[in-house]
mmCIF file of C-alpha atoms in Angstrom:
data_model
loop_
_atom_site.group_PDB
_atom_site.id
_atom_site.type_symbol
_atom_site.label_atom_id
_atom_site.label_comp_id
_atom_site.label_asym_id
_atom_site.label_seq_id
_atom_site.Cartn_x
_atom_site.Cartn_y
_atom_site.Cartn_z
ATOM 1 C CA MET A 1 -161.859 6.855 140.024
ATOM 2 C CA GLU A 2 -161.683 10.432 138.690
ATOM 3 C CA LYS A 3 -161.470 10.799 134.895
ATOM 4 C CA VAL A 4 -158.811 13.134 133.506
ATOM 5 C CA GLU A 5 -157.962 14.357 130.013
ATOM 6 C CA LEU A 6 -154.307 14.003 129.069
ATOM 7 C CA ILE A 7 -152.173 15.176 126.151
ATOM 8 C CA ALA A 8 -149.091 13.282 125.017
ATOM 9 C CA THR A 9 -146.939 15.758 123.111
ATOM 10 C CA THR A 10 -144.902 14.369 120.232
ATOM 11 C CA THR A 11 -142.183 15.204 117.759
ATOM 12 C CA PHE A 12 -143.738 16.111 114.402
ATOM 13 C CA GLY A 13 -144.160 12.936 112.361
ATOM 14 C CA LEU A 14 -144.580 10.541 115.296
ATOM 15 C CA GLU A 15 -148.209 11.330 116.134
ATOM 16 C CA GLY A 16 -149.439 8.073 114.577
ATOM 17 C CA VAL A 17 -146.892 6.042 116.529
ATOM 18 C CA VAL A 18 -147.879 7.657 119.829
ATOM 19 C CA LYS A 19 -151.560 7.103 118.996
ATOM 20 C CA GLU A 20 -150.901 3.361 118.654
ATOM 21 C CA GLU A 21 -148.961 3.342 121.932
ATOM 22 C CA VAL A 22 -151.838 5.102 123.699
ATOM 23 C CA LYS A 23 -154.306 2.632 122.204
ATOM 24 C CA GLU A 24 -152.192 -0.348 123.347
ATOM 25 C CA LEU A 25 -152.274 1.026 126.891
ATOM 26 C CA GLY A 26 -156.077 0.896 126.787
ATOM 27 C CA PHE A 27 -156.852 4.602 127.078
ATOM 28 C CA GLU A 28 -160.004 6.105 125.581
ATOM 29 C CA ASP A 29 -161.279 9.089 123.546
ATOM 30 C CA ILE A 30 -158.078 9.239 121.503
ATOM 31 C CA GLU A 31 -157.688 12.268 119.214
ATOM 32 C CA VAL A 32 -154.681 13.191 117.095
ATOM 33 C CA GLU A 33 -153.489 16.680 116.106
ATOM 34 C CA ASP A 34 -150.141 18.008 114.926
ATOM 35 C CA GLY A 35 -147.653 17.409 117.697
ATOM 36 C CA LYS A 36 -150.027 15.858 120.211
ATOM 37 C CA VAL A 37 -152.324 12.957 121.021
ATOM 38 C CA SER A 38 -155.211 13.551 123.464
ATOM 39 C CA PHE A 39 -156.851 10.793 125.498
ATOM 40 C CA THR A 40 -158.731 10.146 128.725
ATOM 41 C CA GLY A 41 -158.212 7.807 131.659
ATOM 42 C CA ASP A 42 -158.369 7.701 135.421
ATOM 43 C CA LEU A 43 -155.630 9.024 137.699
ATOM 44 C CA SER A 44 -153.568 5.878 137.203
ATOM 45 C CA ALA A 45 -153.301 6.822 133.503
ATOM 46 C CA ILE A 46 -150.911 9.616 134.520
ATOM 47 C CA CYS A 47 -148.608 7.002 136.051
ATOM 48 C CA GLU A 48 -148.932 4.449 133.235
ATOM 49 C CA ALA A 49 -148.555 6.933 130.373
ATOM 50 C CA ASN A 50 -145.373 8.389 131.865
ATOM 51 C CA LEU A 51 -143.893 4.966 132.566
ATOM 52 C CA TRP A 52 -144.776 3.325 129.240
ATOM 53 C CA LEU A 53 -144.901 5.828 126.370
ATOM 54 C CA ARG A 54 -141.705 5.351 124.355
ATOM 55 C CA SER A 55 -142.146 7.905 121.545
ATOM 56 C CA ALA A 56 -143.976 10.763 123.312
ATOM 57 C CA GLU A 57 -142.180 13.855 124.572
ATOM 58 C CA ARG A 58 -144.303 14.669 127.638
ATOM 59 C CA VAL A 59 -147.644 13.868 129.259
ATOM 60 C CA ARG A 60 -149.715 16.939 130.105
ATOM 61 C CA LEU A 61 -152.867 17.203 132.205
ATOM 62 C CA LYS A 62 -155.448 19.335 130.393
ATOM 63 C CA LEU A 63 -157.204 21.852 132.661
ATOM 64 C CA GLY A 64 -159.195 23.647 129.988
ATOM 65 C CA GLU A 65 -159.488 24.876 126.415
ATOM 66 C CA PHE A 66 -161.306 27.967 125.169
ATOM 67 C CA GLU A 67 -161.296 30.777 122.614
ATOM 68 C CA ALA A 68 -159.386 33.902 123.643
ATOM 69 C CA THR A 69 -159.008 36.901 121.346
ATOM 70 C CA ASP A 70 -158.133 39.521 123.976
ATOM 71 C CA PHE A 71 -156.301 39.570 127.290
ATOM 72 C CA ASP A 72 -159.438 40.121 129.392
ATOM 73 C CA GLU A 73 -160.972 36.985 127.917
ATOM 74 C CA LEU A 74 -157.779 35.021 128.559
ATOM 75 C CA TYR A 75 -157.730 36.193 132.187
ATOM 76 C CA GLU A 76 -161.396 35.510 132.992
ATOM 77 C CA LYS A 77 -161.542 32.080 131.363
ATOM 78 C CA THR A 78 -158.258 31.010 132.927
ATOM 79 C CA LYS A 79 -159.402 32.151 136.373
ATOM 80 C CA ALA A 80 -162.603 30.116 135.999
ATOM 81 C CA LEU A 81 -160.709 26.814 135.686
ATOM 82 C CA PRO A 82 -160.468 24.477 138.740
ATOM 83 C CA TRP A 83 -156.855 25.261 139.660
ATOM 84 C CA ALA A 84 -157.293 24.692 143.401
ATOM 85 C CA GLU A 85 -158.495 21.142 142.727
ATOM 86 C CA TRP A 86 -154.955 20.348 141.541
ATOM 87 C CA LEU A 87 -152.595 22.941 143.009
ATOM 88 C CA PRO A 88 -152.082 22.906 146.796
ATOM 89 C CA LYS A 89 -151.481 26.267 148.416
ATOM 90 C CA GLU A 90 -147.721 25.576 148.674
ATOM 91 C CA ALA A 91 -147.423 24.544 144.982
ATOM 92 C CA GLU A 92 -144.682 25.901 142.748
ATOM 93 C CA PHE A 93 -146.387 26.761 139.449
ATOM 94 C CA PRO A 94 -144.216 28.495 136.827
ATOM 95 C CA VAL A 95 -146.022 29.410 133.605
ATOM 96 C CA GLN A 96 -144.593 28.947 130.111
ATOM 97 C CA GLY A 97 -146.346 29.797 126.865
ATOM 98 C CA LYS A 98 -146.392 29.650 123.103
ATOM 99 C CA SER A 99 -148.534 31.296 120.453
ATOM 100 C CA ILE A 100 -149.147 30.348 116.815
ATOM 101 C CA SER A 101 -151.382 32.337 114.440
ATOM 102 C CA SER A 102 -153.273 34.008 117.312
ATOM 103 C CA GLU A 103 -154.380 37.536 118.129
ATOM 104 C CA LEU A 104 -152.552 37.167 121.437
ATOM 105 C CA HIS A 105 -149.050 36.859 120.029
ATOM 106 C CA SER A 106 -147.091 38.324 122.966
ATOM 107 C CA VAL A 107 -146.066 35.194 124.843
ATOM 108 C CA PRO A 108 -144.584 36.998 127.915
ATOM 109 C CA THR A 109 -147.830 38.965 128.343
ATOM 110 C CA CYS A 110 -149.937 35.804 128.043
ATOM 111 C CA GLN A 111 -147.758 34.083 130.640
ATOM 112 C CA SER A 112 -148.146 36.992 133.067
ATOM 113 C CA ILE A 113 -151.921 37.124 132.627
ATOM 114 C CA VAL A 114 -152.318 33.387 133.138
ATOM 115 C CA LYS A 115 -150.126 33.515 136.243
ATOM 116 C CA LYS A 116 -152.191 36.350 137.690
ATOM 117 C CA ALA A 117 -155.467 34.561 136.906
ATOM 118 C CA ILE A 118 -154.292 31.395 138.667
ATOM 119 C CA VAL A 119 -153.062 33.358 141.697
ATOM 120 C CA ASP A 120 -156.375 35.242 141.947
ATOM 121 C CA ASN A 121 -158.294 31.971 141.676
ATOM 122 C CA MET A 122 -156.251 30.366 144.445
ATOM 123 C CA GLN A 123 -156.425 33.435 146.682
ATOM 124 C CA GLU A 124 -160.204 33.124 146.643
ATOM 125 C CA LYS A 125 -160.157 29.356 147.213
ATOM 126 C CA TYR A 126 -157.502 29.286 149.966
ATOM 127 C CA ASN A 127 -158.256 32.731 151.434
ATOM 128 C CA ILE A 128 -154.590 33.717 151.574
ATOM 129 C CA GLU A 129 -152.778 36.648 149.964
ATOM 130 C CA TRP A 130 -149.281 35.254 149.289
ATOM 131 C CA PHE A 131 -148.002 31.968 147.871
ATOM 132 C CA ASN A 132 -144.441 30.983 148.741
ATOM 133 C CA GLU A 133 -144.309 28.308 146.005
ATOM 134 C CA GLU A 134 -142.004 26.073 148.024
ATOM 135 C CA GLY A 135 -143.909 22.817 147.473
ATOM 136 C CA PRO A 136 -144.320 20.300 144.623
ATOM 137 C CA LEU A 137 -143.713 21.474 141.066
ATOM 138 C CA TYR A 138 -146.697 21.992 138.734
ATOM 139 C CA PRO A 139 -145.284 23.371 135.442
ATOM 140 C CA ILE A 140 -148.126 25.150 133.618
ATOM 141 C CA GLU A 141 -148.309 25.892 129.905
ATOM 142 C CA VAL A 142 -150.615 28.236 128.018
ATOM 143 C CA ALA A 143 -150.603 27.237 124.342
ATOM 144 C CA LEU A 144 -152.423 29.509 121.891
ATOM 145 C CA LYS A 145 -153.161 28.311 118.365
ATOM 146 C CA LYS A 146 -155.530 30.188 116.070
ATOM 147 C CA ASP A 147 -157.038 31.968 119.098
ATOM 148 C CA ILE A 148 -157.748 28.740 120.993
ATOM 149 C CA ALA A 149 -156.002 28.629 124.368
ATOM 150 C CA THR A 150 -155.131 25.282 125.928
ATOM 151 C CA LEU A 151 -154.097 25.272 129.594
ATOM 152 C CA THR A 152 -152.148 22.244 130.802
ATOM 153 C CA ILE A 153 -149.953 21.068 133.672
ATOM 154 C CA ASP A 154 -146.855 19.020 132.812
ATOM 155 C CA THR A 155 -146.979 15.702 134.677
ATOM 156 C CA SER A 156 -143.589 14.492 133.389
ATOM 157 C CA GLY A 157 -141.084 17.083 134.550
ATOM 158 C CA SER A 158 -138.021 16.253 132.456
ATOM 159 C CA GLY A 159 -138.804 15.198 128.881
ATOM 160 C CA LEU A 160 -139.664 11.514 128.448
ATOM 161 C CA HIS A 161 -136.560 10.987 126.293
ATOM 162 C CA LYS A 162 -134.609 11.093 129.547
ATOM 163 C CA ARG A 163 -134.982 7.401 130.411
ATOM 164 C CA GLY A 164 -132.363 7.390 133.139
ATOM 165 C CA TYR A 165 -129.807 5.161 131.434
ATOM 166 C CA ARG A 166 -127.921 7.819 129.456
ATOM 167 C CA GLU A 167 -125.394 9.019 132.026
ATOM 168 C CA LEU A 168 -122.485 9.876 129.725
ATOM 169 C CA SER A 169 -122.686 12.688 127.168
ATOM 170 C CA THR A 170 -121.812 12.283 123.489
ATOM 171 C CA PRO A 171 -121.821 14.721 120.559
ATOM 172 C CA ALA A 172 -125.065 14.933 118.529
ATOM 173 C CA PRO A 173 -126.874 12.010 120.217
ATOM 174 C CA LEU A 174 -130.072 10.586 118.752
ATOM 175 C CA GLN A 175 -132.955 11.273 121.111
ATOM 176 C CA GLU A 176 -134.351 8.121 122.701
ATOM 177 C CA THR A 177 -137.952 8.946 121.757
ATOM 178 C CA ILE A 178 -136.948 9.341 118.092
ATOM 179 C CA ALA A 179 -135.070 6.026 118.160
ATOM 180 C CA ALA A 180 -138.110 4.286 119.641
ATOM 181 C CA GLY A 181 -140.339 5.853 116.976
ATOM 182 C CA MET A 182 -138.000 4.667 114.212
ATOM 183 C CA ILE A 183 -138.206 1.113 115.564
ATOM 184 C CA TYR A 184 -142.006 1.213 115.812
ATOM 185 C CA LEU A 185 -142.294 2.498 112.236
ATOM 186 C CA SER A 186 -140.090 -0.334 110.964
ATOM 187 C CA LEU A 187 -142.504 -2.992 112.357
ATOM 188 C CA TRP A 188 -139.445 -4.869 113.671
ATOM 189 C CA GLU A 189 -140.236 -7.934 115.777
ATOM 190 C CA PRO A 190 -137.952 -9.099 118.625
ATOM 191 C CA ASP A 191 -137.288 -12.472 116.940
ATOM 192 C CA ARG A 192 -135.681 -10.723 113.918
ATOM 193 C CA VAL A 193 -132.072 -9.652 113.526
ATOM 194 C CA LEU A 194 -131.562 -5.903 113.915
ATOM 195 C CA ILE A 195 -128.297 -4.151 113.016
ATOM 196 C CA ASP A 196 -127.331 -0.509 113.472
ATOM 197 C CA PRO A 197 -123.999 -0.051 111.634
ATOM 198 C CA PHE A 198 -123.604 3.542 112.899
ATOM 199 C CA CYS A 199 -124.752 2.933 116.458
ATOM 200 C CA GLY A 200 -122.618 5.566 118.221
ATOM 201 C CA SER A 201 -123.568 5.521 121.900
ATOM 202 C CA GLY A 202 -126.038 2.703 121.248
ATOM 203 C CA THR A 203 -129.427 4.407 121.426
ATOM 204 C CA ILE A 204 -131.178 2.410 118.665
ATOM 205 C CA PRO A 205 -129.958 -1.043 119.838
ATOM 206 C CA ILE A 206 -130.740 -0.176 123.474
ATOM 207 C CA GLU A 207 -134.245 1.060 122.672
ATOM 208 C CA ALA A 208 -134.857 -2.061 120.555
ATOM 209 C CA ALA A 209 -133.703 -4.340 123.373
ATOM 210 C CA MET A 210 -135.884 -2.498 125.888
ATOM 211 C CA LEU A 211 -138.844 -2.899 123.535
ATOM 212 C CA GLY A 212 -138.048 -6.574 122.971
ATOM 213 C CA LYS A 213 -137.791 -7.244 126.710
ATOM 214 C CA ASN A 214 -140.882 -5.088 127.385
ATOM 215 C CA ILE A 215 -138.999 -2.815 129.784
ATOM 216 C CA ALA A 216 -141.049 0.297 130.529
ATOM 217 C CA PRO A 217 -138.864 3.231 129.396
ATOM 218 C CA GLY A 218 -139.703 5.322 132.462
ATOM 219 C CA LEU A 219 -138.970 2.649 135.047
ATOM 220 C CA GLN A 220 -135.609 4.143 136.098
ATOM 221 C CA ARG A 221 -136.653 7.773 136.469
ATOM 222 C CA SER A 222 -139.000 9.997 138.455
ATOM 223 C CA PHE A 223 -141.778 12.332 137.295
ATOM 224 C CA ALA A 224 -143.129 15.679 138.477
ATOM 225 C CA ALA A 225 -146.564 14.182 139.248
ATOM 226 C CA GLU A 226 -145.061 11.678 141.717
ATOM 227 C CA LYS A 227 -145.083 14.503 144.275
ATOM 228 C CA TRP A 228 -148.609 15.717 143.518
ATOM 229 C CA VAL A 229 -151.099 15.484 146.360
ATOM 230 C CA ASN A 230 -153.917 14.276 144.046
ATOM 231 C CA ILE A 231 -152.080 11.101 143.032
ATOM 232 C CA SER A 232 -151.430 8.693 145.877
ATOM 233 C CA ASP A 233 -148.097 6.958 146.367
ATOM 234 C CA SER A 234 -149.946 3.650 146.061
ATOM 235 C CA LEU A 235 -150.928 4.404 142.440
ATOM 236 C CA TRP A 236 -147.306 5.012 141.478
ATOM 237 C CA LYS A 237 -146.148 1.976 143.451
ATOM 238 C CA GLU A 238 -148.717 -0.274 141.782
ATOM 239 C CA ALA A 239 -147.852 1.038 138.295
ATOM 240 C CA ARG A 240 -144.125 0.441 138.879
ATOM 241 C CA GLN A 241 -144.707 -3.047 140.285
ATOM 242 C CA LYS A 242 -146.821 -3.974 137.240
ATOM 243 C CA ALA A 243 -144.133 -2.612 134.908
ATOM 244 C CA GLN A 244 -141.425 -4.570 136.716
ATOM 245 C CA ALA A 245 -143.477 -7.765 136.510
ATOM 246 C CA ALA A 246 -144.064 -7.247 132.764
ATOM 247 C CA ILE A 247 -140.359 -7.507 131.833
ATOM 248 C CA LYS A 248 -139.656 -10.504 129.592
ATOM 249 C CA ASP A 249 -136.585 -12.727 129.519
ATOM 250 C CA GLU A 250 -137.348 -14.541 126.254
ATOM 251 C CA LEU A 251 -135.466 -12.135 123.964
ATOM 252 C CA GLU A 252 -132.734 -14.107 122.214
ATOM 253 C CA PRO A 253 -129.295 -12.680 123.044
ATOM 254 C CA ARG A 254 -127.218 -11.060 120.289
ATOM 255 C CA LEU A 255 -129.995 -10.785 117.693
ATOM 256 C CA ILE A 256 -129.521 -7.023 118.151
ATOM 257 C CA MET A 257 -126.157 -5.702 116.956
ATOM 258 C CA GLY A 258 -124.479 -2.332 116.969
ATOM 259 C CA THR A 259 -121.267 -1.504 115.134
ATOM 260 C CA ASP A 260 -119.309 1.726 114.813
ATOM 261 C CA ILE A 261 -115.798 2.850 113.952
ATOM 262 C CA ASP A 262 -115.352 4.771 117.224
ATOM 263 C CA SER A 263 -114.108 2.426 119.964
ATOM 264 C CA GLU A 264 -114.516 5.117 122.622
ATOM 265 C CA MET A 265 -118.231 5.248 121.828
ATOM 266 C CA PHE A 266 -118.520 1.543 122.555
ATOM 267 C CA SER A 267 -117.477 1.902 126.162
ATOM 268 C CA ILE A 268 -120.253 4.486 126.452
ATOM 269 C CA ALA A 269 -122.746 2.263 124.575
ATOM 270 C CA ARG A 270 -121.974 -0.728 126.780
ATOM 271 C CA HIS A 271 -122.267 1.411 129.912
ATOM 272 C CA HIS A 272 -125.686 2.692 128.797
ATOM 273 C CA ALA A 273 -126.839 -0.823 127.844
ATOM 274 C CA ARG A 274 -125.766 -2.104 131.249
ATOM 275 C CA LYS A 275 -127.594 0.768 132.981
ATOM 276 C CA ALA A 276 -130.729 0.030 130.897
ATOM 277 C CA GLY A 277 -130.618 -3.630 131.874
ATOM 278 C CA VAL A 278 -130.088 -4.967 128.334
ATOM 279 C CA GLU A 279 -126.318 -5.423 128.046
ATOM 280 C CA GLY A 280 -126.514 -9.200 127.555
ATOM 281 C CA TRP A 281 -128.956 -8.865 124.663
ATOM 282 C CA ILE A 282 -126.847 -6.599 122.400
ATOM 283 C CA HIS A 283 -123.655 -7.430 120.537
ATOM 284 C CA PHE A 284 -121.487 -4.311 120.149
ATOM 285 C CA GLN A 285 -118.464 -4.414 117.864
ATOM 286 C CA THR A 286 -115.901 -1.873 116.685
ATOM 287 C CA LYS A 287 -115.937 -2.084 112.904
ATOM 288 C CA PRO A 288 -115.574 0.441 110.057
ATOM 289 C CA PHE A 289 -118.597 0.462 107.782
ATOM 290 C CA ALA A 290 -116.479 -0.601 104.804
ATOM 291 C CA GLN A 291 -116.252 -4.025 106.498
ATOM 292 C CA PHE A 292 -120.017 -4.415 106.893
ATOM 293 C CA SER A 293 -121.324 -7.843 105.867
ATOM 294 C CA THR A 294 -123.925 -10.378 106.935
ATOM 295 C CA ASN A 295 -124.746 -13.973 106.092
ATOM 296 C CA ARG A 296 -128.280 -13.711 107.472
ATOM 297 C CA GLU A 297 -131.065 -14.159 104.928
ATOM 298 C CA TYR A 298 -133.520 -11.825 106.662
ATOM 299 C CA GLY A 299 -133.055 -8.895 108.970
ATOM 300 C CA TYR A 300 -133.516 -5.212 109.711
ATOM 301 C CA ILE A 301 -131.087 -2.337 109.439
ATOM 302 C CA ILE A 302 -132.263 0.694 111.395
ATOM 303 C CA THR A 303 -129.734 3.488 111.527
ATOM 304 C CA ASN A 304 -129.023 7.189 111.939
ATOM 305 C CA PRO A 305 -125.801 7.775 109.955
ATOM 306 C CA PRO A 306 -123.845 11.062 109.855
ATOM 307 C CA TYR A 307 -125.705 13.898 108.061
ATOM 308 C CA GLY A 308 -122.838 16.204 107.143
ATOM 309 C CA GLU A 309 -124.385 19.026 109.203
ATOM 310 C CA ARG A 310 -122.500 18.946 112.494
ATOM 311 C CA LEU A 311 -119.536 16.604 112.815
ATOM 312 C CA THR A 312 -118.681 15.024 109.445
ATOM 313 C CA PRO A 313 -117.677 16.835 106.203
ATOM 314 C CA GLN A 314 -120.355 16.804 103.484
ATOM 315 C CA ALA A 315 -118.172 15.137 100.837
ATOM 316 C CA GLU A 316 -117.266 12.352 103.249
ATOM 317 C CA VAL A 317 -120.934 11.795 104.088
ATOM 318 C CA GLU A 318 -121.910 11.600 100.424
ATOM 319 C CA GLU A 319 -119.243 8.993 99.774
ATOM 320 C CA LEU A 320 -120.530 7.067 102.790
ATOM 321 C CA TYR A 321 -124.088 7.071 101.360
ATOM 322 C CA ARG A 322 -122.817 5.658 98.062
ATOM 323 C CA LEU A 323 -121.058 2.903 99.994
ATOM 324 C CA MET A 324 -124.265 2.259 101.975
ATOM 325 C CA GLY A 325 -126.047 1.660 98.674
ATOM 326 C CA ASP A 326 -123.336 -0.739 97.538
ATOM 327 C CA LYS A 327 -123.585 -2.683 100.809
ATOM 328 C CA PHE A 328 -127.343 -2.620 101.375
ATOM 329 C CA ARG A 329 -128.920 -2.841 97.905
ATOM 330 C CA PRO A 330 -127.910 -6.515 97.426
ATOM 331 C CA LEU A 331 -129.739 -7.361 100.679
ATOM 332 C CA ASP A 332 -133.074 -7.578 98.878
ATOM 333 C CA THR A 333 -134.654 -9.728 101.617
ATOM 334 C CA TRP A 334 -133.722 -7.220 104.330
ATOM 335 C CA SER A 335 -135.698 -4.191 105.472
ATOM 336 C CA ILE A 336 -133.579 -1.019 105.568
ATOM 337 C CA TYR A 337 -134.484 2.153 107.515
ATOM 338 C CA VAL A 338 -132.281 5.258 107.383
ATOM 339 C CA LEU A 339 -132.771 8.662 109.040
ATOM 340 C CA THR A 340 -130.888 11.583 107.462
ATOM 341 C CA SER A 341 -131.320 15.245 106.611
ATOM 342 C CA HIS A 342 -129.379 14.951 103.325
ATOM 343 C CA GLN A 343 -131.752 15.881 100.503
ATOM 344 C CA ASN A 344 -129.991 13.726 97.894
ATOM 345 C CA PHE A 345 -129.814 10.544 99.934
ATOM 346 C CA GLU A 346 -131.839 8.398 97.522
ATOM 347 C CA LYS A 347 -129.745 9.494 94.555
ATOM 348 C CA LEU A 348 -126.475 8.806 96.381
ATOM 349 C CA TYR A 349 -127.788 5.509 97.769
ATOM 350 C CA GLY A 350 -128.886 4.455 94.286
ATOM 351 C CA LYS A 351 -132.450 3.415 95.024
ATOM 352 C CA LYS A 352 -135.761 5.147 95.686
ATOM 353 C CA ALA A 353 -137.268 4.375 99.084
ATOM 354 C CA SER A 354 -140.484 2.367 99.411
ATOM 355 C CA LYS A 355 -141.734 5.160 101.651
ATOM 356 C CA ARG A 356 -140.348 8.130 103.485
ATOM 357 C CA ARG A 357 -141.572 10.193 106.427
ATOM 358 C CA LYS A 358 -140.551 13.605 107.723
ATOM 359 C CA LEU A 359 -139.112 13.550 111.251
ATOM 360 C CA TYR A 360 -137.178 16.076 113.316
ATOM 361 C CA ASN A 361 -133.988 15.081 115.104
ATOM 362 C CA GLY A 362 -132.585 17.715 117.434
ATOM 363 C CA GLY A 363 -134.464 20.414 115.512
ATOM 364 C CA ILE A 364 -133.048 19.240 112.161
ATOM 365 C CA GLU A 365 -135.628 18.350 109.510
ATOM 366 C CA CYS A 366 -134.921 14.808 108.335
ATOM 367 C CA GLN A 367 -136.463 12.137 106.160
ATOM 368 C CA TYR A 368 -136.898 8.587 107.374
ATOM 369 C CA TYR A 369 -136.166 6.458 104.291
ATOM 370 C CA GLN A 370 -137.864 3.075 104.441
ATOM 371 C CA TYR A 371 -136.901 0.195 102.142
ATOM 372 C CA TYR A 372 -139.260 -2.724 102.670
ATOM 373 C CA GLY A 373 -138.074 -6.307 102.449
ATOM 374 C CA PRO A 374 -140.334 -9.388 102.300
ATOM 375 C CA TRP A 375 -141.619 -10.959 105.489
ATOM 376 C CA PRO A 376 -139.731 -14.183 106.276
ATOM 377 C CA SER A 377 -141.598 -17.408 105.516
ATOM 378 C CA LYS A 378 -142.857 -19.469 108.468
ATOM 379 C CA SER A 379 -140.293 -22.128 107.719
#
């Protein structure tokens, strides 16, 4: 089967997580750069990567990469790529672009040149003068970085954070791909207790339950490449059937818990959990954080509390972080993971993190504070 080169784009800070996901899926020639993980596979890899990658933003098909320091060079090298091998004559192919530290810094001009080069290439291949662009969607991107142009086609369509279960909108939601990345970084195992005491609409508990039950995150949605002529319906059908068959039922109910003070959020969280197929595996409870307690000896807290940037006053957030320290510090056998943009979190919490990692949530630069607890004994 034909080999293709793919790029899984990522939020900054999650490249290592996506690399491990790609490796687990059995893909080859894995390379990591800022914001992306490249790999190769056959055509079925387009289906599997879209269905299974939990922390990636999109899966892009790489058509070519070359140096371009002037517009003539960009045009000629773009035109030389095998566009007609992928784009049928009725294809809709909008072009987006970005440029970082390159001679060709005018993004609109680069987009226009790439569009013209593709049209000229296809005119020669199909021997027609006009393209109606009324067929399947092939979103093209020209990305320039330090004078290297990378031309890709987006196989995903909507971003991969759109799993299909979030039907109801909430203010400042945590993106599903970030939640999945937080869980991967924690090394949580499905037989361990996991609590999110600021669960809001339930994204972290839902993503954990989907991971624990091995539910492919893309199983409930469609992708742009499902309508591509190069990828047969049978490949998508087979990939979905395999994903459906891989779902596990062994996850112990109610090991995953989500609490929050907002009762209205819980109706949304339960609705999303039900839509994701994990409602029976999560215990949601309306509870103010001041009442947080646990009698479990071991467990994980993975949470995205208020930052004081959008919805909650700064002074209130700082008092909350002090209370978090009072509640969590005595849990010295627990592993605690907190995502926040507040620069003084460790000081307010009262303890320096074992490790921290920069992540971006909704464009806000955050730190993921990780407090490691001991691994439970076999007994």
